[in-house]
Tab-separated table of C-alpha atoms and ligand atoms in Angstrom:
chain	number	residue	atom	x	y	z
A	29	UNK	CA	0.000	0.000	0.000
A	30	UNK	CA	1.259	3.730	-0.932
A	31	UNK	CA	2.904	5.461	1.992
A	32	UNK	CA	1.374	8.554	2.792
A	33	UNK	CA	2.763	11.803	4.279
A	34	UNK	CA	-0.090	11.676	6.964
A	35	UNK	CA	-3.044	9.968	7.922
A	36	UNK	CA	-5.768	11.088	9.721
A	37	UNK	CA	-8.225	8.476	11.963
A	38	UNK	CA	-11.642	9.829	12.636
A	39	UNK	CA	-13.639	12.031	9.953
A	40	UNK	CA	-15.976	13.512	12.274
A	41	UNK	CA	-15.589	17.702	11.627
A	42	UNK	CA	-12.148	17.681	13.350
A	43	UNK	CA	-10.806	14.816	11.331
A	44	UNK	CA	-12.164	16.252	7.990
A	45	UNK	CA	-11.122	20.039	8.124
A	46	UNK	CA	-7.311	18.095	9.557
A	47	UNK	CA	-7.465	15.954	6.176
A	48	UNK	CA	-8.450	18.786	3.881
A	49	UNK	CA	-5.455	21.106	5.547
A	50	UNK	CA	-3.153	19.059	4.880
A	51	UNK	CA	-4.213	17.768	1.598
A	52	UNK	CA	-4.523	21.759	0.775
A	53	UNK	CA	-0.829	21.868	1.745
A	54	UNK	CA	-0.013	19.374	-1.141
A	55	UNK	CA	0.366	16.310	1.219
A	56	UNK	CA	-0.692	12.959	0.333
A	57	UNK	CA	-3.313	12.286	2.662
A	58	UNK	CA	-5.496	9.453	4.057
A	59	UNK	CA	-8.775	9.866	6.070
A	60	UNK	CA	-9.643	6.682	8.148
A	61	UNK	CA	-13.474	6.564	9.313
A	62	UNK	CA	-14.581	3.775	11.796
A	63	UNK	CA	-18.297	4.417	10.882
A	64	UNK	CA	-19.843	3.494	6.785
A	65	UNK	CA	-21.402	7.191	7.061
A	66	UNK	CA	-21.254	10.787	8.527
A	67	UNK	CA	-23.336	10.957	11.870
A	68	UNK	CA	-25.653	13.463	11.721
A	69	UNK	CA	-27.084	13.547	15.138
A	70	UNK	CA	-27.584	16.910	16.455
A	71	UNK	CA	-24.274	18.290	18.097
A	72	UNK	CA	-22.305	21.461	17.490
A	73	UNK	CA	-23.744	24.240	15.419
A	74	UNK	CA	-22.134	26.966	16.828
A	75	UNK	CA	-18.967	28.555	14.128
A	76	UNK	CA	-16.946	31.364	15.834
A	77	UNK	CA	-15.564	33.778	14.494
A	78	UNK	CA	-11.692	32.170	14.368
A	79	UNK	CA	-12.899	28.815	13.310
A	80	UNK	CA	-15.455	30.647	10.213
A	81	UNK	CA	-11.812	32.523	9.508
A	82	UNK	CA	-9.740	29.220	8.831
A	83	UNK	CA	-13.135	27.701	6.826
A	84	UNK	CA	-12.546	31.128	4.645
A	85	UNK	CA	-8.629	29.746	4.122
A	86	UNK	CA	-9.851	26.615	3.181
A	87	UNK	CA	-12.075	27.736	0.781
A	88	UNK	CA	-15.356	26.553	2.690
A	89	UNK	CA	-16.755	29.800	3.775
A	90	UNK	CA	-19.203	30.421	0.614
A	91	UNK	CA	-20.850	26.797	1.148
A	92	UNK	CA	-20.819	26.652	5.139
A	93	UNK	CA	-22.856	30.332	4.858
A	94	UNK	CA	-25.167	28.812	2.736
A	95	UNK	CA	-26.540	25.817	4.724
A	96	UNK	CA	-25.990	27.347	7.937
A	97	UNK	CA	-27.675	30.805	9.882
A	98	UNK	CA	-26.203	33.625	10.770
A	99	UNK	CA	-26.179	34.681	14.460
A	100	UNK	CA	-25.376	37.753	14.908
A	101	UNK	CA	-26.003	38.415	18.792
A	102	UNK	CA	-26.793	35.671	21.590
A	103	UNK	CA	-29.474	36.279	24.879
A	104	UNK	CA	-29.473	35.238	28.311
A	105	UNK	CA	-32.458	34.399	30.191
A	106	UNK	CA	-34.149	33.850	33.099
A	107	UNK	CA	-36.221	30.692	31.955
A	108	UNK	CA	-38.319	31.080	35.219
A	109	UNK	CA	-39.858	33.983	34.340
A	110	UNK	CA	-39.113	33.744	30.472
A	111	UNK	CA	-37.674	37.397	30.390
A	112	UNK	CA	-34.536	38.459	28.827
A	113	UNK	CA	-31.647	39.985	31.052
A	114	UNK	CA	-28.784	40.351	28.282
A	115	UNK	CA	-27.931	40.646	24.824
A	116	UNK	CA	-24.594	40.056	23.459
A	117	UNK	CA	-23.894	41.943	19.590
A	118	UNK	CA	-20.755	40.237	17.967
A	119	UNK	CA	-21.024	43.348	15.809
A	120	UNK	CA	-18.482	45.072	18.821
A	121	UNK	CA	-16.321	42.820	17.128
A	122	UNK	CA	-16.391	44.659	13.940
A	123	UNK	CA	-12.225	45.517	12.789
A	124	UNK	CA	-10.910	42.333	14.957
A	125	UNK	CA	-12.350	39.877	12.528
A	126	UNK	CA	-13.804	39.354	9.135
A	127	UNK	CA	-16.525	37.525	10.753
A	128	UNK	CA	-18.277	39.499	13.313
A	129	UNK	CA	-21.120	36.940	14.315
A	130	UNK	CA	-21.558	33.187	14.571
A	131	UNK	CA	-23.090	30.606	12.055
A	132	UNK	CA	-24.781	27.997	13.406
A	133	UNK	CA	-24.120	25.051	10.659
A	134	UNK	CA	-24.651	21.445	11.943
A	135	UNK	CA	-21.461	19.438	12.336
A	136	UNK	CA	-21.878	16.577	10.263
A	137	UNK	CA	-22.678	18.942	6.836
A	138	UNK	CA	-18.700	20.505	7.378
A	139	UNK	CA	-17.488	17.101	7.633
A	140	UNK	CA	-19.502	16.226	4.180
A	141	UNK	CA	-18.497	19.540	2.793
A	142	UNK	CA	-14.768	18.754	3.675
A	143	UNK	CA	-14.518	15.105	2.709
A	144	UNK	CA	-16.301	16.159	-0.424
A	145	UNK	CA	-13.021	17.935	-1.769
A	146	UNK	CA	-10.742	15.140	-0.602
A	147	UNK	CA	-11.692	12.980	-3.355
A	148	UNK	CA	-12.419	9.652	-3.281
A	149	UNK	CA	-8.979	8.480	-3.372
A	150	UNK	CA	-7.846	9.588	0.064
A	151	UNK	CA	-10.917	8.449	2.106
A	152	UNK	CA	-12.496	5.096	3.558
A	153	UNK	CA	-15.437	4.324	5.608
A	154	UNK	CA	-15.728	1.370	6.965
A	155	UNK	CA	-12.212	1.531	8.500
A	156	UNK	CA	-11.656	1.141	12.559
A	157	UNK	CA	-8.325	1.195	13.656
A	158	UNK	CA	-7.307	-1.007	16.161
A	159	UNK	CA	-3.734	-1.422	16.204
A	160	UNK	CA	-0.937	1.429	15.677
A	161	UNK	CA	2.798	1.018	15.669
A	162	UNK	CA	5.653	3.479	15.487
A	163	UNK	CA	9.375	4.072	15.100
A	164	UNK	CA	11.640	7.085	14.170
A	165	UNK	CA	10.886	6.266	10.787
A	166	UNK	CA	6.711	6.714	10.186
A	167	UNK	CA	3.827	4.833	11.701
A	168	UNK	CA	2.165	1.961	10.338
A	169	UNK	CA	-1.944	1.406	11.578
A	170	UNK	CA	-3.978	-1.705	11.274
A	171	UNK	CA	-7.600	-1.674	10.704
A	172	UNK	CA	-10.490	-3.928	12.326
A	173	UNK	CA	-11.024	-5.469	8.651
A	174	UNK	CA	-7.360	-6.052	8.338
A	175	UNK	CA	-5.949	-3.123	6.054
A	176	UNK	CA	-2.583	-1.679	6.928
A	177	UNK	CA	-1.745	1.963	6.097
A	178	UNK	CA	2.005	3.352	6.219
A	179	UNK	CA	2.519	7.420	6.757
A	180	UNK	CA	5.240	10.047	8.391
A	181	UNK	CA	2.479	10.965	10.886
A	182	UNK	CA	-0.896	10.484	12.359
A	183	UNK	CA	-3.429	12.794	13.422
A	184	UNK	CA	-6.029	11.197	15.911
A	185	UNK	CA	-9.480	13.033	15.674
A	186	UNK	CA	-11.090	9.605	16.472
A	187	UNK	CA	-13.266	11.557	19.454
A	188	UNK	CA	-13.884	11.675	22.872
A	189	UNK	CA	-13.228	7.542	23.090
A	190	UNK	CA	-10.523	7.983	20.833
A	191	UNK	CA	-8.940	4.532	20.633
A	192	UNK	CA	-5.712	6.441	19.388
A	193	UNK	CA	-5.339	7.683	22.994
A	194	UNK	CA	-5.584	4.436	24.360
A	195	UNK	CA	-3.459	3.266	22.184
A	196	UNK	CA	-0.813	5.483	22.787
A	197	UNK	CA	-1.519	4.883	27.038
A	198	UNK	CA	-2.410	8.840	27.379
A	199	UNK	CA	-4.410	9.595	30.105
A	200	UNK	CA	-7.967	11.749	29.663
A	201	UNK	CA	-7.463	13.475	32.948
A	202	UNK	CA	-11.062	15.449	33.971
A	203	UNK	CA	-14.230	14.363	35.068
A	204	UNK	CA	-18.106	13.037	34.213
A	205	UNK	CA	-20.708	15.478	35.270
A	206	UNK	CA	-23.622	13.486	36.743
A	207	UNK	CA	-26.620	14.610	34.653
A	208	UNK	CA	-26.819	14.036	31.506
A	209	UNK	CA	-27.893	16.554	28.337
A	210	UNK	CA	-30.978	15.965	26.507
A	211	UNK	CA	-31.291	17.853	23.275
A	212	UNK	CA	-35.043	18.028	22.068
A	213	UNK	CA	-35.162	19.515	18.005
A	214	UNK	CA	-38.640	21.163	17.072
A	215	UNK	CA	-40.176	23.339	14.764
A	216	UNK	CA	-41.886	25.621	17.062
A	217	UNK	CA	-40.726	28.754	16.210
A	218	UNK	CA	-39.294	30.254	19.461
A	219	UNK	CA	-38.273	34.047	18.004
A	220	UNK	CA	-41.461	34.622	16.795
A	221	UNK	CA	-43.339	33.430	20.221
A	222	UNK	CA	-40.582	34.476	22.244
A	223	UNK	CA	-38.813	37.293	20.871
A	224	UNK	CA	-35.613	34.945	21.187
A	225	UNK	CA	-32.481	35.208	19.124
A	226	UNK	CA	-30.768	32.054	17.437
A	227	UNK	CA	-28.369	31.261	20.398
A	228	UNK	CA	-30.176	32.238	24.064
A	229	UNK	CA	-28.948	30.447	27.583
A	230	UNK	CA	-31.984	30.471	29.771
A	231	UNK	CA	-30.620	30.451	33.489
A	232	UNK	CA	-33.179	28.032	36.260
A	233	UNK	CA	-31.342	27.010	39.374
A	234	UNK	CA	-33.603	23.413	38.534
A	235	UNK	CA	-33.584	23.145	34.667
A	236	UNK	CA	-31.941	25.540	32.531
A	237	UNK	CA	-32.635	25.777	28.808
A	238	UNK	CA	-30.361	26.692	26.013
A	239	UNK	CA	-32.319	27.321	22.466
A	240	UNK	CA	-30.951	27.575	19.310
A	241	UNK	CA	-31.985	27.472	15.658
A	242	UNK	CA	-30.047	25.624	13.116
A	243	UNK	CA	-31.218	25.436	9.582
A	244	UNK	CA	-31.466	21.679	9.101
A	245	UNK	CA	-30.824	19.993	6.020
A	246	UNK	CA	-33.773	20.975	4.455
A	247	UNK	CA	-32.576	24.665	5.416
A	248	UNK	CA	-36.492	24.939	6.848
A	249	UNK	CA	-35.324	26.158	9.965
A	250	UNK	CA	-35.947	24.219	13.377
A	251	UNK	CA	-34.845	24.510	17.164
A	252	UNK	CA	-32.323	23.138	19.322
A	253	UNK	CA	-33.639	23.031	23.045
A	254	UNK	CA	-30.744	21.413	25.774
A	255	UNK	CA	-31.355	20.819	28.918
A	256	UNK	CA	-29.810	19.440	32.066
A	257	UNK	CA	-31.727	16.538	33.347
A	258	UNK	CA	-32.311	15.648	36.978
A	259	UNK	CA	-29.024	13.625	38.400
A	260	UNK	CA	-31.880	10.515	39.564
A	261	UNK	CA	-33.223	10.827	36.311
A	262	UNK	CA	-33.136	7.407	34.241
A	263	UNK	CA	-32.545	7.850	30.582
A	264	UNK	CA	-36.488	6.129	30.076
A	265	UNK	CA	-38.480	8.958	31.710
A	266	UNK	CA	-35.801	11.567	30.585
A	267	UNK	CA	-36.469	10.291	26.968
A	268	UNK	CA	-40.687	9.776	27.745
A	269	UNK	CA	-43.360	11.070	25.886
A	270	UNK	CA	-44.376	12.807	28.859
A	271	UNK	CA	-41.634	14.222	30.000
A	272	UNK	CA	-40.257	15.847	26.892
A	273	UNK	CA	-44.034	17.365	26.648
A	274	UNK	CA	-43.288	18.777	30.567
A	275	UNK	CA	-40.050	20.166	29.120
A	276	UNK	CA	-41.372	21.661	26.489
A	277	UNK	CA	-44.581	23.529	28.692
A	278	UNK	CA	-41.689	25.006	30.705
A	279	UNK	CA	-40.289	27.326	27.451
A	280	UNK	CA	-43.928	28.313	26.597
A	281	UNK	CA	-44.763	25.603	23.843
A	282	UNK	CA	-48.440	25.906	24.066
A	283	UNK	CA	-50.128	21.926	24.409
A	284	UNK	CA	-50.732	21.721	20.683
A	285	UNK	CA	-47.320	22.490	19.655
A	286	UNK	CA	-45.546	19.976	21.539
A	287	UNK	CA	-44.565	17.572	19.084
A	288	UNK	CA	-40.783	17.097	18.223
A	289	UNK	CA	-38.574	15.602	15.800
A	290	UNK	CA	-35.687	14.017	17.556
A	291	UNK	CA	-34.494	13.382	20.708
A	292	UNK	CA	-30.867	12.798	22.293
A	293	UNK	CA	-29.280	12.366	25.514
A	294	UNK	CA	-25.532	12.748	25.580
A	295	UNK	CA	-23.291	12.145	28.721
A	296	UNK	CA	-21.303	15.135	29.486
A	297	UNK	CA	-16.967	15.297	30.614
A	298	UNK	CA	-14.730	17.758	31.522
A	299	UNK	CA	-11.346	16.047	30.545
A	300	UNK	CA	-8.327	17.036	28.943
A	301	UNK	CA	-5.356	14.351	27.386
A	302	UNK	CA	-2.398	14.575	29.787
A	303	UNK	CA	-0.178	14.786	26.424
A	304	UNK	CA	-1.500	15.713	22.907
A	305	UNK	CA	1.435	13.791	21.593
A	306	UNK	CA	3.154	10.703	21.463
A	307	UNK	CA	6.430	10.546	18.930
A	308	UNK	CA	4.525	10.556	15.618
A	309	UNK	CA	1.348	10.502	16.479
A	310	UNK	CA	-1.249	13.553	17.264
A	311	UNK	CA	-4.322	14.018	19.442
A	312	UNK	CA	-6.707	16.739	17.796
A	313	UNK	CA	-10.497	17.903	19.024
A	314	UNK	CA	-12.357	15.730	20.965
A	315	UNK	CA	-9.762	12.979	21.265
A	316	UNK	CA	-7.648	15.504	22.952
A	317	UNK	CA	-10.483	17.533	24.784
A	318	UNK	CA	-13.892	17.142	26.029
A	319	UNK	CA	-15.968	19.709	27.603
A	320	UNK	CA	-19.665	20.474	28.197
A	321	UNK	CA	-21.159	22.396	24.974
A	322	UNK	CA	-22.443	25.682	27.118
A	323	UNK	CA	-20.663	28.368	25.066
A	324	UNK	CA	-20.068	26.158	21.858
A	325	UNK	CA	-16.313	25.780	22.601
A	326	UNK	CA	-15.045	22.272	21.783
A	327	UNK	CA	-15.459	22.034	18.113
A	328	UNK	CA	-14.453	25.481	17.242
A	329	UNK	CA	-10.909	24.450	19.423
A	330	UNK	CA	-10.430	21.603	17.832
A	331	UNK	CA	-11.213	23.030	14.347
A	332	UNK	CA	-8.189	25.633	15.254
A	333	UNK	CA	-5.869	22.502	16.894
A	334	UNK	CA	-6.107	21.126	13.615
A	335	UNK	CA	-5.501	24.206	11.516
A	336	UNK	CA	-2.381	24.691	13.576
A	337	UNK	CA	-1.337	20.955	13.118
A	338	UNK	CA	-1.511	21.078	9.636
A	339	UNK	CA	1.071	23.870	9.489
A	340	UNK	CA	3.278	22.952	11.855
A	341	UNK	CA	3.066	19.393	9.882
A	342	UNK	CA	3.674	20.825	6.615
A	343	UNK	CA	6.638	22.872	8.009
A	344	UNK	CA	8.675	19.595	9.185
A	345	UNK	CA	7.888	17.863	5.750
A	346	UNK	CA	8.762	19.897	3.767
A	347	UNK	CA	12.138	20.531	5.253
A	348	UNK	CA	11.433	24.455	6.380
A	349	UNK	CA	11.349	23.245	9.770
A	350	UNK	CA	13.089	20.404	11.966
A	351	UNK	CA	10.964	18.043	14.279
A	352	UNK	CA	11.210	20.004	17.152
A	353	UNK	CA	8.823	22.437	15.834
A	354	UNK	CA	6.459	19.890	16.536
A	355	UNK	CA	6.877	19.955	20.399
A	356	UNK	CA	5.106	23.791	20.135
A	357	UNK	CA	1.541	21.440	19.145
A	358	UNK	CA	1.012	20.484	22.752
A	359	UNK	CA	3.430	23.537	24.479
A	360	UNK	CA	0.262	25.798	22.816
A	361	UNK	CA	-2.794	24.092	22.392
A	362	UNK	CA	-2.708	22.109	26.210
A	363	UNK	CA	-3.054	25.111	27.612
A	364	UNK	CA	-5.461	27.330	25.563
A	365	UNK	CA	-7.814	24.433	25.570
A	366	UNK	CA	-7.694	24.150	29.385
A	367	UNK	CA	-7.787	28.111	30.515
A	368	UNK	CA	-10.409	29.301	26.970
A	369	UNK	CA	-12.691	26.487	26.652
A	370	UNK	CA	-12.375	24.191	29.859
A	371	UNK	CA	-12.873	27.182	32.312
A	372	UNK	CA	-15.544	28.673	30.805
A	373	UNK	CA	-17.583	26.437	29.730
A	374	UNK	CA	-17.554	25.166	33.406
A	375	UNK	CA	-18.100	29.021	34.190
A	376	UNK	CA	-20.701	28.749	31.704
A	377	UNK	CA	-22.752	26.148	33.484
A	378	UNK	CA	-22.139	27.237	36.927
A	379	UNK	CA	-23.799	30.596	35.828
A	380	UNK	CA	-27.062	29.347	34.400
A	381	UNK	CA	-27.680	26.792	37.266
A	382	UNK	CA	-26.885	28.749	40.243
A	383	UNK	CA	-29.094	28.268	43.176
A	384	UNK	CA	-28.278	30.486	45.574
A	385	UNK	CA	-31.144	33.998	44.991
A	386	UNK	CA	-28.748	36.376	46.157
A	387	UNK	CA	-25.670	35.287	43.899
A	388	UNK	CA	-28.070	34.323	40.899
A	389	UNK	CA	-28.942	38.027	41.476
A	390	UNK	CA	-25.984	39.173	41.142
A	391	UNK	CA	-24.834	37.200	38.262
A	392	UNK	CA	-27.615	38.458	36.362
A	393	UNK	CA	-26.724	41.987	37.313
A	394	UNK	CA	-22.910	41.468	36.174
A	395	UNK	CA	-24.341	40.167	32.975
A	396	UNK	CA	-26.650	43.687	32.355
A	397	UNK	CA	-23.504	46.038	33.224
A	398	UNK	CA	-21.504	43.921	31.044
A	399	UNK	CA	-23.255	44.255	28.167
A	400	UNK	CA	-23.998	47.846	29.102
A	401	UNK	CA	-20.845	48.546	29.059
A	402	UNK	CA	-19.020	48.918	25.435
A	403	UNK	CA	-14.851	47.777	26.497
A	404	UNK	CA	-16.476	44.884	28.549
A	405	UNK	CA	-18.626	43.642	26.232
A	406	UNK	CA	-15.782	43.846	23.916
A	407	UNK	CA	-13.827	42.128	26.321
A	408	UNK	CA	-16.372	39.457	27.163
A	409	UNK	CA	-16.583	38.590	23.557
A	410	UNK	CA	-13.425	38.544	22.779
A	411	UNK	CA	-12.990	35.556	25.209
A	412	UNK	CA	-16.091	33.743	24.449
A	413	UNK	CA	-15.334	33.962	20.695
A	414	UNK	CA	-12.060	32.373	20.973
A	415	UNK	CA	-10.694	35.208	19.205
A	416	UNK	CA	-8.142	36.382	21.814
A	417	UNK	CA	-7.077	32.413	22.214
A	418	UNK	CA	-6.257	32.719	18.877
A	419	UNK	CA	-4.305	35.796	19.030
A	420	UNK	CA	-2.565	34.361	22.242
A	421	UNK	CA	-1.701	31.217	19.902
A	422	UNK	CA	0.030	33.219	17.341
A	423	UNK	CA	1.998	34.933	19.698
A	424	UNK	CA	3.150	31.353	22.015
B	12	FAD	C1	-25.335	18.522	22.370
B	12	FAD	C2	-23.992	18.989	21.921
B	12	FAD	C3	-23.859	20.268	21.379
B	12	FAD	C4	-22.599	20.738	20.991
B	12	FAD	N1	-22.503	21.994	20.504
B	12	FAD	C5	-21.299	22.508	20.163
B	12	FAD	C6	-21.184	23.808	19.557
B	12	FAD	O1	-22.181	24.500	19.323
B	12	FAD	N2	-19.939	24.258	19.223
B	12	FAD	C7	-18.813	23.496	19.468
B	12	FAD	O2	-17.696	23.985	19.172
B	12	FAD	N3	-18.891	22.235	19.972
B	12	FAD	C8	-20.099	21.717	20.327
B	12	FAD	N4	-20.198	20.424	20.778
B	12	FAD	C9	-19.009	19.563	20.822
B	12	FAD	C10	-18.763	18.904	19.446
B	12	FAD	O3	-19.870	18.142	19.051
B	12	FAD	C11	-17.517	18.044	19.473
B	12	FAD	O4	-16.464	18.812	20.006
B	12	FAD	C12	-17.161	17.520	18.057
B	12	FAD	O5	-17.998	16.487	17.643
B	12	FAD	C13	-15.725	17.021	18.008
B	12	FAD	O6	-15.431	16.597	16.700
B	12	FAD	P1	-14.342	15.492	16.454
B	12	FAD	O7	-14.216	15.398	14.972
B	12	FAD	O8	-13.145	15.762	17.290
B	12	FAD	O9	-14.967	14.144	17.067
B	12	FAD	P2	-16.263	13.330	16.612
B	12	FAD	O10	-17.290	14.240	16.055
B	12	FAD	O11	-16.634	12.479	17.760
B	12	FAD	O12	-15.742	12.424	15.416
B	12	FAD	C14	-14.862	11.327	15.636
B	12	FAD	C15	-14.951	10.378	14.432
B	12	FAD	O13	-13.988	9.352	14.592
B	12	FAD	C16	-14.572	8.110	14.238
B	12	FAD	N5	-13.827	7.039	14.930
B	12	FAD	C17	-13.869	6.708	16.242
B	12	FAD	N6	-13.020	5.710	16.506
B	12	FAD	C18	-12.417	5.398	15.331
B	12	FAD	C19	-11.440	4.426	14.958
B	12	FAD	N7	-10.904	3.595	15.872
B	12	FAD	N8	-11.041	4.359	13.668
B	12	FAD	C20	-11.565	5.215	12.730
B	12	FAD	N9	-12.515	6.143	13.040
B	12	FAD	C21	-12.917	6.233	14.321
B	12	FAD	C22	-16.014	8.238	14.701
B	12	FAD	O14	-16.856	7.315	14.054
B	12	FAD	C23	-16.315	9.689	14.337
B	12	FAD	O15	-16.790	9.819	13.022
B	12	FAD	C24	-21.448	19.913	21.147
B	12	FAD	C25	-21.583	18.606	21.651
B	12	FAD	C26	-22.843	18.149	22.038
B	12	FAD	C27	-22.960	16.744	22.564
């Protein structure tokens, strides 16, 4: 079998957008996928700013705009009493970016979009890996079905279970919260009953809500509600008839509008790979990183982890660069990933579920005078846009 510069295992997004880099570099390129398909149940939507900037460099932006919505502000709630206490205007970000909002395009159609200008040639489905070995020479990678692949490097984007990890003996350092996410998708039309936005957290020291409208892939338009469940709850009332009905009453769907189109219920970590590489071999996105989606954060890091890969990669191969280049990879990313999106997306949670009346108060009151106030607002969105990790990355 032909030896290839790099391989990548996993085309989920991260895996894709790492193939196409690379392959956009001039690499020869391989793209290993476990699965015979895409999955295309409903996960990340939210596209910041940095991320919709490297989708420009690749040449994705015109399609991804298409299929996806623009966003350009995001709310936050108080579900209780369904009023608004905040609005966020990515506009502030207007001279620091190209992109001064979010999209909110479904994971699975960049993965399609990206694979699609790979070519045939470079990608199989149908491939696990199971077995990986390497010297100071390249790294050769078995599949379940008993193909063998040669290349310089890997890149695992294989996910949160990421069998590259265990492979390599990395630890996944963090923690499991103990409730779960359930992610209800509907067609009631929340900003016209509401007065919503496309991305709005609703705060509820019980059950918060977070609502947002994706376009689908009939590009109809439908809505995203997430919400914590109960930490007794079993996954067969949490996923009941009933139940998601009683969810739905709670964000004003009258009785006759209750009906919904999918359902999902997703376990939800906090961990971070103790290294993000082994010799030859890479961790990228959720194979290196997991986090709770409050914020929209893990994607959108892994989306730049791979960007940066690519070019540090491409550096080393083509002689510009000597291996130790390579060590910046986990020097640079470890650490944005931990302080950007592992601290506040925690942050993020603790702030819609806190109990406490006097601090919930007060949270809600920093939230007003922050977005009241034009430098902190700035400031605030600068952070939560993963726009100044990126400018700290460029700099490190
Ligand atoms: C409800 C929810 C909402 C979210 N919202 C957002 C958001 O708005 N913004 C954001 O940035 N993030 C969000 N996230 C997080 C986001 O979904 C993940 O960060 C993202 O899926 C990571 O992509 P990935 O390509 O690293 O991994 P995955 O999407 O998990 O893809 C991994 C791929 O590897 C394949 N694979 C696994 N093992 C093997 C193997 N041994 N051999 C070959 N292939 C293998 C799998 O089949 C899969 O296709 C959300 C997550 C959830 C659950």
């Amino acid at each position: 079998m032909q030896r290839r510069n790099i391989l990548v295992v996993g085309a989920g997004p991260v895996g894709a957008v790492a193939a196409l880099a690379c392959a956009r570099l001039g690499h020869r390129v391989v793209l290993l996928e476990a699965q015979q398909r895409i999955d295309d149940s409903p996960r990340a939507s939210t596209t910041q700013p940095p991320t919709l900037e490297i989708l420009a460099g690749l040449g994705l932006i015109e399609e991804y705009l298409r299929v996806g919505l623009v966003s350009r502000t995001f709310q936050f709630w108080d579900r209780g009493t369904l009023t608004r206490i905040a609005e966020f205007d990515f506009e502030r970000l207007r001279g620091e970016t190209d992109f001064p909002f979010v999209v909110q395009t479904e994971q699975h159609k960049l993965a399609n979009m990206a694979i699609a200008r790979l070519g045939d040639a470079s990608v199989f489905f149908g491939f696990k890996v199971i077995e990986l070995r390497q010297d100071e020479k390249g790294v050769s990678v078995r599949c379940e079905n008993g193909e063998e692949f040669h290349a310089d490097y890997v890149i695992g984007a294989d996910g949160g279970r990421s069998t590259v990890r265990k492979l390599l003996g990395i630890e996944f350092e963090g923690f499991t919260w103990p409730e779960r996410f359930l992610v209800i998708t509907t067609k009631f039309d929340f900003a016209a009953a509401l007065g919503c936005c496309f991305r709005n957290y609703m705060a509820d020291p019980d059950e918060w809500t977070n609502l947002f409208k994706v376009a689908g892939d009939d590009l109809k338009g439908r809505w995203r509600a997430v919400y914590n469940t109960r930490k007794d709850e079993t996954d067969e009332e949490a996923l009941s008839e009933a139940s998601v009905r009683a969810r739905l009453s709670r964000i004003y769907v009258p009785e006759s509008q209750r009906d919904y189109l999918h359902l999902n219920l997703y376990n939800v970590h906090q961990r971070v790979a103790r290294h993000f590489r082994k010799g030859r071999v890479f961790l990228c996105g959720d194979a290196a990183h997991v986090n709770n989606p409050i914020g929209g954060l893990g994607l959108n890091s892994g989306i730049h982890e791979a960007w940066d890969l690519a070019s540090l990669l491409d550096k080393v191969i083509k002689g510009e660069a000597t291996e130790e280049i390579l060590d910046t990879y986990e020097a640079r990313r470890r650490p944005l990933n931990i302080e950007y999106v592992q601290e506040q997306t925690v942050a993020n949670k603790k702030r819609l579920e806190e109990r406490e009346p006097a601090q919930r108060a007060k949270r809600f009151q920093e939230l007003r005078e922050m977005a009241d106030d034009p430098a902190r607002h700035k400031a605030f969105l600068m952070k939560a846009s993963l726009l100044e990790s990126t400018r700290r990355a460029i700099r490190t």
